[in-house]
CSV table of C-alpha atoms in Angstrom, one decimal:
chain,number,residue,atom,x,y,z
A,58,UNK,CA,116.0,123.0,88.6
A,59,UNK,CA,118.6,120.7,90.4
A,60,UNK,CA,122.2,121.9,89.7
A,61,UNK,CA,124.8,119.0,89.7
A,62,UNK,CA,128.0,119.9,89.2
A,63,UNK,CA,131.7,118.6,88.6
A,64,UNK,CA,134.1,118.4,91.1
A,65,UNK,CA,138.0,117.4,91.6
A,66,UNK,CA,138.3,114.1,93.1
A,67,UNK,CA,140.3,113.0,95.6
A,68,UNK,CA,140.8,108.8,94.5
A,69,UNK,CA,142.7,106.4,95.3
A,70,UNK,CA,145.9,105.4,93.0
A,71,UNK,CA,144.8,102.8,90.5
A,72,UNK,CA,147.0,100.3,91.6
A,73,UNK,CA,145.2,100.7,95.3
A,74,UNK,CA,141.7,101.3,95.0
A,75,UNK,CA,140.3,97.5,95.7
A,76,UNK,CA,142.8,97.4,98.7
A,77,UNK,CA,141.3,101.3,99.9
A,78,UNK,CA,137.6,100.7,99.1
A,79,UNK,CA,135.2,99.3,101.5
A,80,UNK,CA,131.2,99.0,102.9
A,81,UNK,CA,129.4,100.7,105.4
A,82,UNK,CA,131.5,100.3,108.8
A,83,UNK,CA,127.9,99.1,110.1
A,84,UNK,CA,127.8,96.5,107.6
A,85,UNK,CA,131.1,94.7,109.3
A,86,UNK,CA,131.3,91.4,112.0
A,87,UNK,CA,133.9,92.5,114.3
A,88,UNK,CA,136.2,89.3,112.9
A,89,UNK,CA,135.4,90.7,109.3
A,90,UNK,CA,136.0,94.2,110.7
A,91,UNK,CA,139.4,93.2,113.0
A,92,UNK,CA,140.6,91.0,109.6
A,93,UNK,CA,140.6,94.2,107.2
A,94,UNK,CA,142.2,96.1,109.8
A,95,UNK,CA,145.3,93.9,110.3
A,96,UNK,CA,145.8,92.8,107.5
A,97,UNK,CA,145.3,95.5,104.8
A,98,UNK,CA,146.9,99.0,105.7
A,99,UNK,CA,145.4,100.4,102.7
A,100,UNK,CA,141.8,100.2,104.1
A,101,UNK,CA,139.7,103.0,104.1
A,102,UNK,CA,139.0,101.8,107.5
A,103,UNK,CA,141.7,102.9,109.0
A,104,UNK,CA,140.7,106.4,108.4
A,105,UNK,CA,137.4,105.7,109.9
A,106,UNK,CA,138.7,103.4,112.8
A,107,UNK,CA,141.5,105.9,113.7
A,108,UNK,CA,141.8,104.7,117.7
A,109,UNK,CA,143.0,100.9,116.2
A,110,UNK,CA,146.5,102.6,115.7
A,111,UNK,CA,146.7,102.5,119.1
A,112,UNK,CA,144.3,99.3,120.4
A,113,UNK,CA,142.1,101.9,121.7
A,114,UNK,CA,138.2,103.1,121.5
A,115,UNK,CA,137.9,106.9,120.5
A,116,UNK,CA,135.1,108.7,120.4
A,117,UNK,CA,133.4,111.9,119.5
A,118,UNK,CA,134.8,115.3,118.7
A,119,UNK,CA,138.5,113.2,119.2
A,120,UNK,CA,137.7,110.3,116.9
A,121,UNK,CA,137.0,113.0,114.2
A,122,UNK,CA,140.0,115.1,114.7
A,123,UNK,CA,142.1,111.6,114.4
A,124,UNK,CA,139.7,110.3,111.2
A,125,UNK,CA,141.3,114.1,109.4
A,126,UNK,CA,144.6,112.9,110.3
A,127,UNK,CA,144.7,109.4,108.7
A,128,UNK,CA,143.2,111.1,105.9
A,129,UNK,CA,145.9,113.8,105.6
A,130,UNK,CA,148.8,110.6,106.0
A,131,UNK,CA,147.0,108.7,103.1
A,132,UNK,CA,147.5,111.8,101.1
A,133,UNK,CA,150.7,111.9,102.2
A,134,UNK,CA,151.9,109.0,101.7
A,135,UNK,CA,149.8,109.1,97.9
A,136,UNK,CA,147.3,107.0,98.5
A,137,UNK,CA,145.3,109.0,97.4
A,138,UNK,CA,145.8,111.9,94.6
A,139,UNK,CA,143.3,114.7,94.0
A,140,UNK,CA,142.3,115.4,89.8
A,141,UNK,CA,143.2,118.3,88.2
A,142,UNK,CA,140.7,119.3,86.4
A,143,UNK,CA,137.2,119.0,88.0
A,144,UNK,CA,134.9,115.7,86.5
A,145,UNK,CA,131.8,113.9,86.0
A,146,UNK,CA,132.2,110.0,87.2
A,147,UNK,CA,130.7,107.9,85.4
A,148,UNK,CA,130.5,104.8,88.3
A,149,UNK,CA,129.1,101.3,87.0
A,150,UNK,CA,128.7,98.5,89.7
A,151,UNK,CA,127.6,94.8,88.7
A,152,UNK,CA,126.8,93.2,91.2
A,153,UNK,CA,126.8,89.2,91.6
A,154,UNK,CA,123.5,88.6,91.1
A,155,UNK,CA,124.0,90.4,87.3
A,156,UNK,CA,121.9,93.7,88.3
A,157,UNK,CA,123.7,96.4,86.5
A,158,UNK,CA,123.8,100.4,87.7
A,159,UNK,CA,125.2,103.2,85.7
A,160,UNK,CA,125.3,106.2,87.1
A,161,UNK,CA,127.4,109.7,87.6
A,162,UNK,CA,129.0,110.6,90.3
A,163,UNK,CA,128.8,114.7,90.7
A,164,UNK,CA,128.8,117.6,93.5
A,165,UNK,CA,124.7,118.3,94.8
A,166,UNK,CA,123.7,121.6,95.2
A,167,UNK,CA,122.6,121.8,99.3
A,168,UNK,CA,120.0,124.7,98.3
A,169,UNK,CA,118.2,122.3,96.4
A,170,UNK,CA,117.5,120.5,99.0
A,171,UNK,CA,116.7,123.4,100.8
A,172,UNK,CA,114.4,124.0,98.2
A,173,UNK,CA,113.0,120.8,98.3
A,174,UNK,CA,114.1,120.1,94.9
A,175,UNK,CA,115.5,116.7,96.2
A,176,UNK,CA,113.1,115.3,97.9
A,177,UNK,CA,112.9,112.8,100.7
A,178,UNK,CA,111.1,110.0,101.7
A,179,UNK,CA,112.3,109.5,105.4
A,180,UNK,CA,112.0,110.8,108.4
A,181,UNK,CA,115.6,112.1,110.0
A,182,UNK,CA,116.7,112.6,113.6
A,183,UNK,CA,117.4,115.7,114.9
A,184,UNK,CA,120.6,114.6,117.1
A,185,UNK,CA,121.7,112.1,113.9
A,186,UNK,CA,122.0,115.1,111.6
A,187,UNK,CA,124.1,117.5,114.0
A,188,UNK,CA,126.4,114.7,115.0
A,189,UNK,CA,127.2,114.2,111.3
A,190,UNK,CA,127.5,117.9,110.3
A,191,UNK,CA,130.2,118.4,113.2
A,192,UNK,CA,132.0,115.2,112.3
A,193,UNK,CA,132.0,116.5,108.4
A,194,UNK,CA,133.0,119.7,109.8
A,195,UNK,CA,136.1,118.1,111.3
A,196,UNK,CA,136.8,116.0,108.5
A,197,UNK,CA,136.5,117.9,105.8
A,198,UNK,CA,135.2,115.9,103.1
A,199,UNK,CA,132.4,113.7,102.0
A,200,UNK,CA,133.6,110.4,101.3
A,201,UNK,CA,130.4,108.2,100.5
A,202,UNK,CA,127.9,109.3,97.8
A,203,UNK,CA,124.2,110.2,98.9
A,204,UNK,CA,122.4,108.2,96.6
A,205,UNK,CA,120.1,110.1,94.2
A,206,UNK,CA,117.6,109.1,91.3
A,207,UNK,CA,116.5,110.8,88.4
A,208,UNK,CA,113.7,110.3,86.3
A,209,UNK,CA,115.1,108.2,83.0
A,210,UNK,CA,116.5,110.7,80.7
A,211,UNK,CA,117.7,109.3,77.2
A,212,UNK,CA,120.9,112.1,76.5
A,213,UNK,CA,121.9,111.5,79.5
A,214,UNK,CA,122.2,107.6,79.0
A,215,UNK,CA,123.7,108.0,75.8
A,216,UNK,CA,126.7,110.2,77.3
A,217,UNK,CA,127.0,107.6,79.7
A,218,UNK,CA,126.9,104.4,77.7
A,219,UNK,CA,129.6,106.5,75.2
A,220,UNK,CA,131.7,107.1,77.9
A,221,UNK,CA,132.0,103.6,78.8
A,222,UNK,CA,133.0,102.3,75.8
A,223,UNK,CA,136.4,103.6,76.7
A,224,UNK,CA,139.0,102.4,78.9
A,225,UNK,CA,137.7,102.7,82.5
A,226,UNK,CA,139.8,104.1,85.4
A,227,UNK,CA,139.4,101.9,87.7
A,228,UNK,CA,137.9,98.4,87.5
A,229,UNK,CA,138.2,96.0,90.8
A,230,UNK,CA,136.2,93.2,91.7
A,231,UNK,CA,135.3,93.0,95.9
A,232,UNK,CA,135.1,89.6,98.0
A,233,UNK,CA,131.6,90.4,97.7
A,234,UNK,CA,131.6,89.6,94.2
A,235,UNK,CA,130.4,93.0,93.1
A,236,UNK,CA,132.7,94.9,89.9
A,237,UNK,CA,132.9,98.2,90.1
A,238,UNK,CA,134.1,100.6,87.2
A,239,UNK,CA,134.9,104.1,87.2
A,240,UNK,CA,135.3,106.3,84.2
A,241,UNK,CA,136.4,110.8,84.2
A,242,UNK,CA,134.6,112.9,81.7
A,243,UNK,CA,135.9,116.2,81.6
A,244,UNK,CA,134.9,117.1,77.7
A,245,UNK,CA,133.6,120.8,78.4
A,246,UNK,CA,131.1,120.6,76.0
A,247,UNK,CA,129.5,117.5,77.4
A,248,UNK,CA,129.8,118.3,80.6
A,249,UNK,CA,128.0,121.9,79.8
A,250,UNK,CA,125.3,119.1,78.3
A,251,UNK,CA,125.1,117.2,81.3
A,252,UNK,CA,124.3,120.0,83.5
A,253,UNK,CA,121.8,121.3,81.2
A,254,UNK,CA,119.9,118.3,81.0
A,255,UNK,CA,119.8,118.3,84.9
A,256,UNK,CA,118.9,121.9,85.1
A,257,UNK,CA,115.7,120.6,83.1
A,258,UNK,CA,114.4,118.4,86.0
A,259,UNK,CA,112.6,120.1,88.4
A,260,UNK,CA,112.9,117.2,91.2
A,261,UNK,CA,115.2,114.4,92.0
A,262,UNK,CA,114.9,112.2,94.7
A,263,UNK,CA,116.9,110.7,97.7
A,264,UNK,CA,117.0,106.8,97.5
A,265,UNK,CA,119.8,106.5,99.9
A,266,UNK,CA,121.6,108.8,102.7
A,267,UNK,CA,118.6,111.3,104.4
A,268,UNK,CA,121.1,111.6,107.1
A,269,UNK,CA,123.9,112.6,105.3
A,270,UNK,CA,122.0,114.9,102.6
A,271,UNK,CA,120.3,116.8,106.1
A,272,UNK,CA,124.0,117.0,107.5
A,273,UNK,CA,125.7,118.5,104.6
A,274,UNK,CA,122.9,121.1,104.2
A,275,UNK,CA,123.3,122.2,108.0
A,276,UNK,CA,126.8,122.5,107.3
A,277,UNK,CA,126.5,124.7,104.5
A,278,UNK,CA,124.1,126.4,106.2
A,279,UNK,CA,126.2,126.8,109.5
A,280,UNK,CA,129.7,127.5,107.3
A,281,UNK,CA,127.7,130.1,105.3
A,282,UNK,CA,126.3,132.1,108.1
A,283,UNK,CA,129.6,132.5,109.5
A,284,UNK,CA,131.3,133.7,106.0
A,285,UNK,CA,131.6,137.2,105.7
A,286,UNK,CA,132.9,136.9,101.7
A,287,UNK,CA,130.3,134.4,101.3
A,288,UNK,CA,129.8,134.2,97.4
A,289,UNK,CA,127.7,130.5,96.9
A,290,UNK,CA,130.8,128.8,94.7
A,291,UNK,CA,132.4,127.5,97.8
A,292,UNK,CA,132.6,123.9,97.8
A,293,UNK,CA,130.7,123.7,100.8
A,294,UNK,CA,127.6,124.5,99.3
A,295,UNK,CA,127.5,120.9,97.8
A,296,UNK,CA,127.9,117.3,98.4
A,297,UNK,CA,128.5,114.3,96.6
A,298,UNK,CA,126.3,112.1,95.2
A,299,UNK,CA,125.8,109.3,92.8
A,300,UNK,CA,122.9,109.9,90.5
A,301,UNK,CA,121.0,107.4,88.7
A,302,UNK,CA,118.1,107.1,86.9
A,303,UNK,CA,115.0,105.7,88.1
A,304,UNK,CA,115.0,102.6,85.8
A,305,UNK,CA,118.1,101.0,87.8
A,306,UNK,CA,117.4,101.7,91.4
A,307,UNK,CA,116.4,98.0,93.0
A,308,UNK,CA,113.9,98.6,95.6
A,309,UNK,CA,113.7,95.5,98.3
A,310,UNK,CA,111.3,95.1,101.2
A,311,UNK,CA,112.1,95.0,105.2
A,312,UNK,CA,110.1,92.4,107.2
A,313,UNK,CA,109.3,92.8,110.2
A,314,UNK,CA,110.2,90.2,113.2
A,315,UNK,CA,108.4,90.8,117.3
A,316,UNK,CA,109.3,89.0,119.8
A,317,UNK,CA,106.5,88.3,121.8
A,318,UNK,CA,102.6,88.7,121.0
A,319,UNK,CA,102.0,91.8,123.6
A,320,UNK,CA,100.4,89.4,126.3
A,321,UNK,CA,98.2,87.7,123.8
A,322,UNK,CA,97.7,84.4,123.2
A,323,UNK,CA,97.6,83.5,119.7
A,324,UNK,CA,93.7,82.6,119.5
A,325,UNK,CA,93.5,85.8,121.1
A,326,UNK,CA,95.9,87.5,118.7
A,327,UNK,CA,94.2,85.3,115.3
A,328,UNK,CA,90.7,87.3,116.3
A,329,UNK,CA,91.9,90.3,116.5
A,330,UNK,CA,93.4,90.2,112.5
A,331,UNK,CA,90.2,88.9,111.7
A,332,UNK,CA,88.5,92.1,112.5
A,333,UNK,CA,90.8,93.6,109.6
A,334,UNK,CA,92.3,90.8,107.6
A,335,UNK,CA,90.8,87.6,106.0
A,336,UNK,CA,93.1,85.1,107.0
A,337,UNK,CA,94.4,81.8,105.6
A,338,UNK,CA,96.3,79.0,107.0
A,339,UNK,CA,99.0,78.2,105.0
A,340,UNK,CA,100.3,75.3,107.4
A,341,UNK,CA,104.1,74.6,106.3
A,342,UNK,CA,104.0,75.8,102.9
A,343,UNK,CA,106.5,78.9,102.7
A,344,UNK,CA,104.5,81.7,101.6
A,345,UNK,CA,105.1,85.2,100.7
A,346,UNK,CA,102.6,88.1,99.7
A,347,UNK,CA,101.9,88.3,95.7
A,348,UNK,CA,99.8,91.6,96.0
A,349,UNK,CA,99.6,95.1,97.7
A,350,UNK,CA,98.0,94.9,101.1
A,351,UNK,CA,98.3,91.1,101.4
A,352,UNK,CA,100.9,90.1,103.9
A,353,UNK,CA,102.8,86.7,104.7
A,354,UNK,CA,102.8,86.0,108.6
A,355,UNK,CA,104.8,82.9,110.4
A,356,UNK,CA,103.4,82.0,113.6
A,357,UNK,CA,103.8,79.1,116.1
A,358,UNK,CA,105.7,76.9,112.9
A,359,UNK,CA,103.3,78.2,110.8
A,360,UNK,CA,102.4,80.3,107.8
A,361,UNK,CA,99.4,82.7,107.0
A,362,UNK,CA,98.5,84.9,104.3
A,363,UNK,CA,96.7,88.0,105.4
A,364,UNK,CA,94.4,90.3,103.0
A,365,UNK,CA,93.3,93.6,104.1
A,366,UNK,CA,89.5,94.1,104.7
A,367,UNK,CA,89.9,97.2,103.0
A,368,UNK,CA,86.5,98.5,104.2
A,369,UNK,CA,88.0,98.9,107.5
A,370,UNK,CA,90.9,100.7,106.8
A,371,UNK,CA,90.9,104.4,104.9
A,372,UNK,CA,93.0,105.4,102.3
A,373,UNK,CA,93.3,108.9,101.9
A,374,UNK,CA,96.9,109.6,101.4
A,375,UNK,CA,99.7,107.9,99.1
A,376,UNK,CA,101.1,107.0,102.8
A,377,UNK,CA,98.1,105.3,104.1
A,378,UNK,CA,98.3,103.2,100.9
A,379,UNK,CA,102.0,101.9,101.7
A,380,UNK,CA,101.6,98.3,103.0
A,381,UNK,CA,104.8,98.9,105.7
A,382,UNK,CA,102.0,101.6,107.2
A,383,UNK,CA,99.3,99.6,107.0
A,384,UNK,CA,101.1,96.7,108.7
A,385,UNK,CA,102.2,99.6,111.4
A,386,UNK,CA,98.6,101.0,111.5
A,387,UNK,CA,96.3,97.5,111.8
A,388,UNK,CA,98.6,95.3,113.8
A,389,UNK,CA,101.9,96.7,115.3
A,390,UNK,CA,100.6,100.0,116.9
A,391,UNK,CA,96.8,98.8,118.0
A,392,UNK,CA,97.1,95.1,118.9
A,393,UNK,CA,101.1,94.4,119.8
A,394,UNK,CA,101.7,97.9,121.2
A,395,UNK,CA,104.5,99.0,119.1
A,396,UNK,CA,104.5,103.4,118.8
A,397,UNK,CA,108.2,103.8,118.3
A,398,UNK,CA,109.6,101.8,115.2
A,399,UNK,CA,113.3,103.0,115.3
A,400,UNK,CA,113.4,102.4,119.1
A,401,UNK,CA,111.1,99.3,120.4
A,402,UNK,CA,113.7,96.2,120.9
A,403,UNK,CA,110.7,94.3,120.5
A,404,UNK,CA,110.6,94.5,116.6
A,405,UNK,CA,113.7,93.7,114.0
A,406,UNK,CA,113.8,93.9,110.5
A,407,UNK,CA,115.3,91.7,108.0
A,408,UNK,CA,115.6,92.8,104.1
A,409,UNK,CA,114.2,90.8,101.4
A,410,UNK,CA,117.2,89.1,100.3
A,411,UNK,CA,116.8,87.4,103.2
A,412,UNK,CA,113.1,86.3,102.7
A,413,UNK,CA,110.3,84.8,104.7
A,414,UNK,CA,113.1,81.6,105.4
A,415,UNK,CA,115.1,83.7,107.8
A,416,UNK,CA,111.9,84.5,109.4
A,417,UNK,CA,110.8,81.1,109.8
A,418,UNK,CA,114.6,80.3,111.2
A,419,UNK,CA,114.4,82.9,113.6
A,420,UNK,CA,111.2,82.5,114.8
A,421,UNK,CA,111.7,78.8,115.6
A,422,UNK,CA,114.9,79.1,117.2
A,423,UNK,CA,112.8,81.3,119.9
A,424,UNK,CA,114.1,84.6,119.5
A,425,UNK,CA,111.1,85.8,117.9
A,426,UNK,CA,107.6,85.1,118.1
A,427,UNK,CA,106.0,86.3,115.1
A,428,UNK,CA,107.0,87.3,111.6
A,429,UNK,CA,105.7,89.6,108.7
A,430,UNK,CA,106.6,89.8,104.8
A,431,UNK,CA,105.5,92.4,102.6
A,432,UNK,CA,105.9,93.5,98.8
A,433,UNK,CA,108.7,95.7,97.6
A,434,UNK,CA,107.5,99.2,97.5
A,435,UNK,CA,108.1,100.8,93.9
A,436,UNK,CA,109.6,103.5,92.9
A,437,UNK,CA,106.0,105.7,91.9
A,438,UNK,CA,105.4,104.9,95.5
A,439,UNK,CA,108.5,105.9,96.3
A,440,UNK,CA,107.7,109.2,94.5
A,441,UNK,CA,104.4,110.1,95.6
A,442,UNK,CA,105.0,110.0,99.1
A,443,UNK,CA,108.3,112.3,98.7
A,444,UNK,CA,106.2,114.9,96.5
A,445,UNK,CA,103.1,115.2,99.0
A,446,UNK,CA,105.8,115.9,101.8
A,447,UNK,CA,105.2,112.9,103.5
A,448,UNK,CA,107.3,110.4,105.2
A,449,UNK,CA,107.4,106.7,105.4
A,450,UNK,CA,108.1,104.5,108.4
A,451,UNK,CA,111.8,103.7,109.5
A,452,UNK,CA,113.2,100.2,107.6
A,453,UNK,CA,110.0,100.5,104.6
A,454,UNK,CA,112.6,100.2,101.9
A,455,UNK,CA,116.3,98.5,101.3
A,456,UNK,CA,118.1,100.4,98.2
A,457,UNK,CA,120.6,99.2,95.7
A,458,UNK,CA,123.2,99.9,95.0
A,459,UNK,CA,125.4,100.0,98.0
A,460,UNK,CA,127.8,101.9,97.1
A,461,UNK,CA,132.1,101.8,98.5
A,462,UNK,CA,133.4,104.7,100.5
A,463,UNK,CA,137.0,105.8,99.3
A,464,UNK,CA,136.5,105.6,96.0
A,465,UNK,CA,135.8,109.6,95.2
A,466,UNK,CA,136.4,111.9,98.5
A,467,UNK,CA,134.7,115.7,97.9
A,468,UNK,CA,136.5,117.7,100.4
A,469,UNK,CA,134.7,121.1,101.0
């Protein structure tokens, strides 16, 4: 029974909300990065880049006391407003390639995860989550939505594609090309129906933010443990999160880039696939996987398609079926020596937007040696690994949508 709830918004003005929005901090060059900062004061970077005020590098249990006071000053100076009454957001992104997501922005219960009622896919780390729950801790609010999806539920829909026939709060458009819409419900009645048909589901699913799902339930964890009057209503028994159903969640691969053949030559390193893959030479034809458990590899200026011998290779759990754990089981781990796939600097991954061209580009240039492309995992794969508790290897999917920070804040 996952319980999603309403919550009061703190938002940007309407007149500011393109200027306040912005990606992942990660996802910025240092010229892109420096750019927003100078030039745009109303950038929710500033609140996450607090030492820039000063042309200075902070870090740690500083940085987060300086990220609550930008905050507190962009409420201050009414940048940002909080709602009145608490809502459902109802958040619609079109992005520029025309992929549409709908979806409703709402306050996660942490005990369901607990629970295991949202489940996960990925594997977290242990220092990750703690350095997240102090900074939250700190801060005081959550202000990027975990991303959640739900299996495709038809009142649900409706309420949403009702809701957006009205006038939406915000609408902006980012350099990225990507149009982003954001509508309140607060109608009692339908939000009494909203939460009812979410009570029905007995499991939803992480597509998007392991990390900060396990940080916000150590928090409420830590925050209730040391609450005497503790009584479960307290806000920091949830987080936010932007639900959508299981129909609009874009699921793109990670291929996988080494840079050097583990002391191998490559007849050496073409005879040891053989023992598990039938191989093909595809010479310079650009060539990408069309099945499960066949795989596209550029090598030495030129392409191969490999397809698993599957009578080598067991298949016993929805994991072992997953071709990113195949590839990590037949080739990286045995024959190029890669154990660790979040730490070796010998391995990178590129997404599948990117496709088996970057590869090719980065592989001749010399910064790589070899290159892998796989197939999109889908979302029953997705699925079935989360419901028999297992976990797939780091970088096996890349999720949209990516969603802004600063556009709903849930302070706690």
């Amino acid at each position: 029974m996952a319980k999603i709830i309403p919550f009061k918004a703190v938002r940007p003005t309407r007149d500011k909300v393109s200027l306040v929005a912005s990606r992942s901090y990660q996802s910025y060059t240092q010229a892109e990065l420096e750019a927003r900062l100078d030039y745009n004061p109303f950038s929710f970077l500033h609140i996450i880049n607090p030492g820039y005020k000063y042309q200075k590098e902070v870090s740690g249990k500083k940085r987060y006391a300086l990220v609550r006071n930008r905050y507190l000053e962009f409420k201050e100076d009414h940048i940002f407003i909080q709602d009145e009454r608490p809502n459902y957001y109802i958040y619609k992104i079109v992005n520029r390639n025309g992929n549409e997501f709908s979806g409703i922005v709402a306050a996660v219960s942490a005990e369901d995860y607990e629970k295991d009622c949202i489940k996960k896919h990925e594997d977290t780390i242990e220092y990750r989550e703690n350095i997240f729950k102090d900074y939250l801790k700190t801060v005081g609010f959550n202000a990027e939505p975990v991303l959640l999806t739900y299996p495709d539920n038809t009142t649900i829909t409706g309420i949403i594609k009702k809701t957006q026939q009205e006038r939406a709060e915000f609408e902006f458009t980012t350099t990225y090309r990507d149009t982003h819409y954001l509508w309140l419900l607060n109608h009692s009645k339908t939000i009494d129906i909203i939460k009812h048909e979410f009570e029905k589901m007995k499991t939803i699913y992480i597509a998007d933010g392991h990390h900060r799902s396990a940080s916000s339930y150590l928090l409420a964890k830590e925050l209730k443990a040391s609450n005497k009057n503790h009584k479960g209503d307290e806000a920091y028994n949830y987080f936010m999160s932007y639900l959508i159903p299981e129909s609009e969640l874009k699921i793109y691969e990670f291929n996988r880039i080494i840079k050097d053949l583990n002391g191998l030559t490559k007849e050496e390193f073409l005879i040891k696939l053989d023992t598990i893959f039938r191989i093909e030479n595809r010479g310079y034809t650009l060539y990408r996987p069309t099945r499960k458990h066949h795989f596209s590899m550029y090598l030495d200026g030129e392409f191969y398609s490999l397809y698993l011998r599957k009578h080598n290779y067991n298949i016993e759990t929805s994991l072992d079926a997953l071709d990113a754990q195949i590839l990590f089981k037949t080739i990286l781990e045995p024959i190029l020596g890669i154990t660790n796939l979040r730490n070796d600097k010998r391995i990178h991954y590129t997404y599948g937007k990117e496709g088996m061209v970057t590869i090719k580009s980065k592989i001749d240039q010399g910064e790589f040696v070899v290159g892998f492309g796989l197939l999109p995992i889908t979302i029953e794969e997705m699925k079935a690994i989360a419901n028999e508790g297992l976990r797939m290897p780091p970088k096996s999917t890349f999720i949209e949508p990516k969603l802004r920070s600063g556009v709903t804040i849930y302070e706690f």
